[in-house]
Rosetta silent file (secondary structure, phi, psi, omega in degrees, C-alpha in Angstrom):
SEQUENCE: MGTRLNVHPDNPQARLLEKAVKTLEKGGIIIYPTDTVYALGCDIKSKKALEKVCQLKGINPEKSLFSCICSDMKQMGELALHVTTPMFKIMKRALPGPYTFILEASKNIPRHFQSRRKTVGIRMTDHAIPQELVAMLGRPILSTSLKDAEGVYEYDPDEIWDRYGKQVDIFIDGGWGGSEASTIIDFTESAGEPVVRREGLGNLEILR
SCORE:     score description
SCORE:     0.000 S_00000001
   1 L     0.000  134.497  177.982   61.523   50.681   42.177 S_00000001
   2 L   -77.309 -174.183 -179.683   62.530   53.057   39.421 S_00000001
   3 E  -113.988  133.952  176.994   61.198   56.538   38.783 S_00000001
   4 E  -101.512  122.163  179.556   58.554   57.361   36.182 S_00000001
   5 E  -111.402  120.930  177.371   58.925   60.762   34.542 S_00000001
   6 E   -88.990  103.940 -172.337   56.029   62.127   32.502 S_00000001
   7 L  -114.089  134.295  179.220   57.813   64.155   29.835 S_00000001
   8 L   -65.990  127.797 -174.938   56.198   66.152   27.040 S_00000001
   9 L   -67.888  -25.880 -177.969   57.220   64.502   23.730 S_00000001
  10 L  -100.545  -33.692  179.603   57.545   67.770   21.785 S_00000001
  11 L  -128.967   71.755 -175.533   58.681   70.190   24.516 S_00000001
  12 L   -62.411  138.049 -178.709   60.470   68.049   27.100 S_00000001
  13 L   -74.478  120.465 -175.986   60.921   69.612   30.520 S_00000001
  14 H   -58.262  -38.680 -176.337   64.641   70.186   31.108 S_00000001
  15 H   -64.998  -30.480  177.909   64.384   69.625   34.874 S_00000001
  16 H   -77.255  -41.338  179.227   63.004   66.123   34.292 S_00000001
  17 H   -66.022  -30.585  177.489   65.566   65.221   31.656 S_00000001
  18 H   -60.552  -36.151  177.076   68.316   66.388   34.007 S_00000001
  19 H   -63.386  -41.475  179.221   67.266   63.612   36.399 S_00000001
  20 H   -66.963  -40.975  179.962   67.623   61.059   33.601 S_00000001
  21 H   -63.580  -42.652  178.188   71.012   62.442   32.562 S_00000001
  22 H   -62.216  -36.379  177.507   72.336   62.237   36.149 S_00000001
  23 H   -65.688  -43.213  177.780   71.140   58.636   36.254 S_00000001
  24 H   -61.502  -42.734 -179.202   72.980   57.863   33.010 S_00000001
  25 H   -63.146  -27.504 -179.550   76.151   59.480   34.326 S_00000001
  26 L   -90.891    6.435  179.195   75.999   57.230   37.399 S_00000001
  27 L    87.517   18.497  178.802   75.723   54.069   35.278 S_00000001
  28 L   -82.948  169.133  176.777   71.956   53.699   35.477 S_00000001
  29 L  -119.002  148.095 -175.835   69.650   52.374   32.762 S_00000001
  30 E  -133.112  162.695  167.998   66.576   54.084   31.382 S_00000001
  31 E  -116.801  135.155 -176.641   63.630   53.498   29.077 S_00000001
  32 E  -148.605  156.622  179.312   62.804   56.315   26.695 S_00000001
  33 L   -83.034  153.415  172.245   60.750   56.971   23.539 S_00000001
  34 L  -128.910 -173.132  177.799   62.226   57.394   20.068 S_00000001
  35 L   -78.653   -1.495  175.693   60.723   58.219   16.683 S_00000001
  36 L  -116.208  -81.299 -177.548   60.147   54.475   16.186 S_00000001
  37 L  -128.453  171.040  173.256   59.679   52.415   19.369 S_00000001
  38 L   -68.236  147.087 -176.019   60.488   52.662   23.051 S_00000001
  39 E  -133.200  153.316  168.160   64.114   51.801   23.808 S_00000001
  40 E   -87.779  142.953 -178.569   66.352   50.740   26.653 S_00000001
  41 E  -147.033  160.223  174.193   69.330   53.019   27.077 S_00000001
  42 L  -159.213  172.290  174.814   72.488   53.755   29.012 S_00000001
  43 E   -70.150  127.156 -176.577   75.683   55.761   28.694 S_00000001
  44 L   -65.704  -14.785  178.908   77.817   53.959   26.071 S_00000001
  45 L   -81.523  -13.428 -175.512   80.887   54.506   28.279 S_00000001
  46 L   -95.427  106.226  178.843   79.454   52.418   31.110 S_00000001
  47 H   -65.630  -39.915 -179.764   80.281   48.726   30.716 S_00000001
  48 H   -64.166  -39.137  178.724   78.305   47.811   33.837 S_00000001
  49 H   -66.262  -39.836  177.414   75.218   49.603   32.537 S_00000001
  50 H   -61.956  -40.404  178.046   75.514   47.796   29.209 S_00000001
  51 H   -63.738  -36.997  176.818   75.707   44.486   31.067 S_00000001
  52 H   -62.666  -43.966  179.173   72.539   45.413   32.979 S_00000001
  53 H   -61.182  -44.961 -179.047   70.726   46.119   29.706 S_00000001
  54 H   -64.718  -38.190  177.932   71.861   42.790   28.240 S_00000001
  55 H   -64.476  -42.070 -179.819   70.765   40.940   31.365 S_00000001
  56 H   -64.408  -38.356 -178.695   67.336   42.571   31.226 S_00000001
  57 H   -86.642  -12.396 -179.820   66.943   41.643   27.551 S_00000001
  58 L    72.061   40.262 -178.982   68.495   38.185   27.945 S_00000001
  59 L  -124.107  158.844  179.308   71.169   38.697   25.295 S_00000001
  60 L   -88.627  118.757 -177.663   74.919   38.088   25.116 S_00000001
  61 L   -62.740  -25.695 -178.164   76.807   41.416   25.001 S_00000001
  62 L   -80.026  -15.439 -176.844   79.683   39.817   23.078 S_00000001
  63 L  -114.830    8.904 -174.959   77.442   38.588   20.276 S_00000001
  64 L  -112.372  145.043  172.972   75.110   41.568   19.898 S_00000001
  65 L   -97.515  123.566 -179.037   75.296   44.656   17.719 S_00000001
  66 L  -104.936  153.428  176.318   74.239   47.740   19.621 S_00000001
  67 E  -109.858  152.962  174.695   73.054   51.068   18.312 S_00000001
  68 E  -129.469  147.791  179.808   73.747   54.470   19.743 S_00000001
  69 E   -96.862  126.490 -179.415   71.833   57.692   19.367 S_00000001
  70 L  -106.968  161.817 -178.099   73.871   60.703   18.280 S_00000001
  71 L   -87.907  -29.992 -177.757   73.023   64.385   18.432 S_00000001
  72 L  -160.823  177.848 -177.207   74.240   65.411   14.962 S_00000001
  73 H   -65.401  -33.344  179.198   76.250   64.403   11.893 S_00000001
  74 H   -62.398  -45.496  179.564   79.493   65.634   13.452 S_00000001
  75 H   -65.082  -38.545  176.708   79.106   63.315   16.421 S_00000001
  76 H   -60.298  -42.501 -178.940   78.250   60.446   14.088 S_00000001
  77 H   -62.864  -29.052  179.439   81.412   61.163   12.127 S_00000001
  78 H   -74.011  -19.031 -175.908   83.496   60.887   15.292 S_00000001
  79 H   -98.811  -10.875 -173.308   82.185   57.374   15.926 S_00000001
  80 E  -124.779  152.595  176.973   82.623   55.883   12.453 S_00000001
  81 E  -109.502  155.115  170.937   85.464   55.178   10.036 S_00000001
  82 L    55.173   45.571  175.010   85.623   55.314    6.252 S_00000001
  83 L   -86.532  110.126 -177.803   82.436   57.244    5.637 S_00000001
  84 L   -80.308  168.325  178.399   82.540   58.047    1.927 S_00000001
  85 H   -60.049  -45.951  177.225   80.820   60.975    0.236 S_00000001
  86 H   -60.226  -39.145  177.868   78.013   58.769   -1.211 S_00000001
  87 H   -64.004  -45.098 -179.503   77.421   57.240    2.236 S_00000001
  88 H   -61.119  -40.159 -178.983   77.353   60.664    3.856 S_00000001
  89 H   -63.985  -39.831  178.307   74.832   61.957    1.301 S_00000001
  90 H   -64.165  -46.534 -179.550   72.470   59.059    2.016 S_00000001
  91 H   -65.341  -36.469  179.219   72.694   59.608    5.772 S_00000001
  92 H   -63.419  -37.832  177.556   72.255   63.348    5.326 S_00000001
  93 H   -69.406  -34.312 -171.111   68.997   62.717    3.418 S_00000001
  94 H   -85.495  -27.603 -168.641   67.753   60.219    5.972 S_00000001
  95 L  -110.175  147.237   -2.893   68.595   61.895    9.258 S_00000001
  96 L   -71.629  143.345 -178.066   67.175   62.740   11.653 S_00000001
  97 L   177.398 -177.387 -172.509   64.754   59.914   11.035 S_00000001
  98 L   -83.148   57.279 -178.341   63.812   56.252   11.600 S_00000001
  99 E  -129.820  146.411  169.666   67.027   54.695   10.315 S_00000001
 100 E  -119.714  126.216  179.012   69.922   52.773   11.842 S_00000001
 101 E  -107.620  127.917  176.524   73.187   52.794    9.898 S_00000001
 102 E   -93.142  121.756 -175.490   75.778   50.079   10.509 S_00000001
 103 E  -132.461  163.468  175.350   79.255   51.525   10.117 S_00000001
 104 E   -70.747  129.754 -174.182   82.829   50.603   10.924 S_00000001
 105 E   -77.660  137.748  175.399   83.505   51.668   14.502 S_00000001
 106 L   -87.159  176.463  179.564   86.191   54.238   15.270 S_00000001
 107 L   -70.995  -10.125  177.832   88.439   54.212   18.348 S_00000001
 108 L   -77.382  -12.366  176.054   86.014   56.667   19.949 S_00000001
 109 L   -87.230  123.369  177.558   83.556   53.802   20.449 S_00000001
 110 L   -54.973  141.531 -176.142   84.306   51.929   23.710 S_00000001
 111 H   -57.124  -38.364 -178.218   85.499   48.399   23.006 S_00000001
 112 H   -67.482  -14.841 -177.625   82.718   46.849   25.095 S_00000001
 113 H   -94.831  -14.067 -178.351   80.171   48.601   22.861 S_00000001
 114 L   -83.369  155.087  171.988   81.523   47.304   19.539 S_00000001
 115 L   -81.056  171.594  178.657   80.469   44.082   17.868 S_00000001
 116 L   -62.044  -24.055  179.789   83.068   41.402   17.124 S_00000001
 117 L   -85.863    7.272 -179.637   83.170   42.765   13.588 S_00000001
 118 L    60.255   40.195  178.034   84.231   46.168   14.962 S_00000001
 119 E  -119.073  166.287  179.185   81.009   47.733   13.744 S_00000001
 120 E  -147.675  145.729  173.899   78.413   49.908   15.393 S_00000001
 121 E   -91.541  133.260 -177.022   74.823   50.895   14.707 S_00000001
 122 E  -124.734  134.360  179.265   74.264   54.636   14.636 S_00000001
 123 E  -128.461  151.993  168.055   70.974   56.552   14.881 S_00000001
 124 L  -136.233   95.765 -168.471   69.932   60.187   14.906 S_00000001
 125 L   -80.230  146.678  178.679   66.304   60.065   15.939 S_00000001
 126 L   -93.513   63.069  179.900   63.637   62.600   15.019 S_00000001
 127 L  -146.588  131.316 -172.337   62.260   62.846   18.555 S_00000001
 128 H   -62.988  -35.816 -174.976   62.828   65.707   20.980 S_00000001
 129 H   -65.159  -56.183  178.042   63.349   63.591   24.098 S_00000001
 130 H   -65.506  -31.467  176.336   66.362   61.507   22.985 S_00000001
 131 H   -59.088  -46.576 -179.415   67.746   64.509   21.111 S_00000001
 132 H   -69.401  -37.973  178.693   67.761   66.538   24.323 S_00000001
 133 H   -58.881  -48.463 -178.658   69.094   63.648   26.399 S_00000001
 134 H   -65.028  -41.682  179.758   72.124   63.204   24.159 S_00000001
 135 H   -62.310  -41.692 -178.606   72.746   66.942   23.990 S_00000001
 136 H   -72.828  -35.653  178.923   72.619   67.269   27.779 S_00000001
 137 H   -72.745  -34.555  179.135   74.773   64.185   28.386 S_00000001
 138 L    88.976    5.825  177.113   77.325   65.319   25.816 S_00000001
 139 L  -158.785  166.886 -175.271   77.822   61.882   24.270 S_00000001
 140 L   -66.472  159.111  173.935   75.739   59.123   22.648 S_00000001
 141 E  -121.797  153.256  177.782   73.404   56.785   24.490 S_00000001
 142 E   -63.189  144.453  174.035   72.581   53.158   23.850 S_00000001
 143 E  -135.209  110.180  174.175   69.448   52.364   21.867 S_00000001
 144 E  -136.299  126.531 -169.616   68.039   48.852   21.922 S_00000001
 145 E   -62.897  149.836 -178.396   64.347   48.317   21.270 S_00000001
 146 L   -96.599  117.480 -179.862   61.949   47.220   23.984 S_00000001
 147 E  -127.023  153.993  174.756   60.056   44.000   23.177 S_00000001
 148 L   -84.987 -175.506 -175.647   57.863   41.682   25.173 S_00000001
 149 L   -62.665  -21.739 -178.699   58.446   37.926   25.522 S_00000001
 150 L   -96.568    5.847  177.487   56.721   37.302   22.194 S_00000001
 151 L    83.460   14.090  179.194   58.909   39.782   20.321 S_00000001
 152 L   -93.136  135.865 -178.470   56.234   42.479   20.054 S_00000001
 153 E   -67.294  136.614  179.849   57.371   46.074   20.543 S_00000001
 154 L   -79.636  128.753 -178.773   56.182   47.692   23.756 S_00000001
 155 L  -134.513  -14.257  179.931   54.134   50.856   23.162 S_00000001
 156 L   -88.969  114.416 -177.011   51.679   51.230   26.069 S_00000001
 157 H   -56.303  -39.684 -179.252   53.328   53.385   28.797 S_00000001
 158 H   -65.994  -40.328  178.395   51.301   51.821   31.621 S_00000001
 159 H   -68.005  -38.541  177.829   52.230   48.299   30.540 S_00000001
 160 H   -61.289  -44.883 -179.242   55.875   49.297   30.178 S_00000001
 161 H   -64.338  -43.779 -179.930   55.870   50.717   33.700 S_00000001
 162 H   -62.713  -37.174 -174.955   54.153   47.672   35.174 S_00000001
 163 H   -84.113  -35.457 -171.713   56.601   45.305   33.476 S_00000001
 164 H  -118.539   -3.239 -175.646   59.879   47.181   33.816 S_00000001
 165 L   -55.887  -30.385 -179.891   59.396   49.733   36.582 S_00000001
 166 L   -90.593   -4.701 -174.755   61.324   47.599   39.081 S_00000001
 167 L  -108.509  -13.609  179.329   64.103   46.730   36.626 S_00000001
 168 L  -121.409  164.616 -178.929   65.211   50.149   35.378 S_00000001
 169 L   -84.314  -38.269 -178.992   66.249   53.338   37.130 S_00000001
 170 E  -137.165  134.112  168.740   64.208   55.779   35.038 S_00000001
 171 E  -115.166  113.950  177.123   61.212   55.369   32.747 S_00000001
 172 E   -89.725  105.483 -178.980   60.651   58.423   30.581 S_00000001
 173 E   -86.506  106.403  178.303   56.972   58.315   29.707 S_00000001
 174 L  -108.258   23.430 -177.870   56.523   60.288   26.499 S_00000001
 175 L    92.825 -172.648 -178.649   53.072   58.924   25.715 S_00000001
 176 L   -62.010  136.213 -178.604   52.110   56.039   23.489 S_00000001
 177 L   -94.366  178.028  177.008   55.017   54.696   21.493 S_00000001
 178 L   -85.095  172.205 -178.610   55.322   53.335   17.984 S_00000001
 179 L  -126.021   12.017  179.403   55.134   49.675   17.003 S_00000001
 180 L  -129.021  130.806 -175.437   57.518   49.593   14.020 S_00000001
 181 L   -79.357  177.637 -179.931   61.294   49.605   14.335 S_00000001
 182 L   -74.537  158.444  171.108   63.861   51.529   12.325 S_00000001
 183 E   -80.422  130.839 -179.088   65.108   50.544    8.899 S_00000001
 184 E  -102.903  124.703  179.559   68.626   49.105    9.168 S_00000001
 185 E  -121.722  123.116 -175.444   71.118   49.931    6.434 S_00000001
 186 E  -101.516  122.759  178.545   74.563   48.285    6.479 S_00000001
 187 L  -103.975    5.876 -171.916   77.491   50.119    4.914 S_00000001
 188 L   -93.430    0.538  178.305   80.193   47.680    6.039 S_00000001
 189 L  -128.793  173.809  176.909   79.906   45.204    3.167 S_00000001
 190 H    54.872   44.436  175.449   79.810   45.283   -0.632 S_00000001
 191 H    55.254   39.479  177.171   82.513   47.968   -0.894 S_00000001
 192 H    84.194   -0.766  176.842   80.452   50.517    0.994 S_00000001
 193 L   -72.851  141.310 -177.816   77.262   49.943   -0.989 S_00000001
 194 L   -68.862  131.556  175.524   74.130   50.079    1.202 S_00000001
 195 E  -118.481  123.126 -179.275   72.658   46.713    2.175 S_00000001
 196 E   -80.415  112.448  179.625   69.187   46.726    3.745 S_00000001
 197 E   -88.561  -28.695  177.674   69.275   44.445    6.793 S_00000001
 198 E  -154.279  126.845  176.290   65.762   45.258    7.982 S_00000001
 199 L   -91.688  112.685 -178.625   63.006   47.225    6.314 S_00000001
 200 L  -121.132 -135.329 -175.054   61.214   49.178    9.007 S_00000001
 201 L   -69.352  -32.106 -177.546   59.618   52.574    9.355 S_00000001
 202 L   -70.488  132.687 -179.477   62.193   54.400    7.228 S_00000001
 203 L   -73.103  136.056 -177.662   61.391   54.751    3.522 S_00000001
 204 H   -79.554   -0.080  176.659   63.965   53.186    1.178 S_00000001
 205 H   -61.243  -21.494 -179.376   63.591   56.063   -1.279 S_00000001
 206 H   -67.057  -16.213 -179.291   66.563   57.683    0.442 S_00000001
 207 H   -85.529   -8.860 -173.813   68.811   55.122   -1.265 S_00000001
 208 L  -102.439    0.000    0.000   67.777   56.224   -4.754 S_00000001
């Protein structure tokens, strides 16, 4: 059975987040809230943890594009290649916020975390809990949305705990979650021009 931590969404208790960070460092998997929906997460350096996440979600790690949550623009820049000035300006307007940007992966991204196209999804969420987690861990964490068998995003903390409490190491309960995912913007095609892969919570006005 995992551990359920009741963490304040705006002023997260450091002592509780430290437990989650230690779990991540040991290759554990967690569930945590973001500014969009609840997500499954792990340390991006841990291949075994990534495999656990994929097993829980029933997906093939070799055929999936994963996103990672970064602490700031500098960290994002370390994970991506060929970020042009126009691309940077768009991300600067959008972040932190409910957007996922698909970028060409740099060598700082572990190979097991990259897609076959050598790309990576990058997020900088506007939520105190994942922001603090990444800052305390010192590197990005995996972000893959939590859905039920019918593809509906999980948002009720009690239902999440009942369904996943025995399958994850830590559940960070930050209250009721959202039910709309992030907007996905792909910069890896069309000569760096933004391509909207999924219209979600993020407003597309940032592209104009």
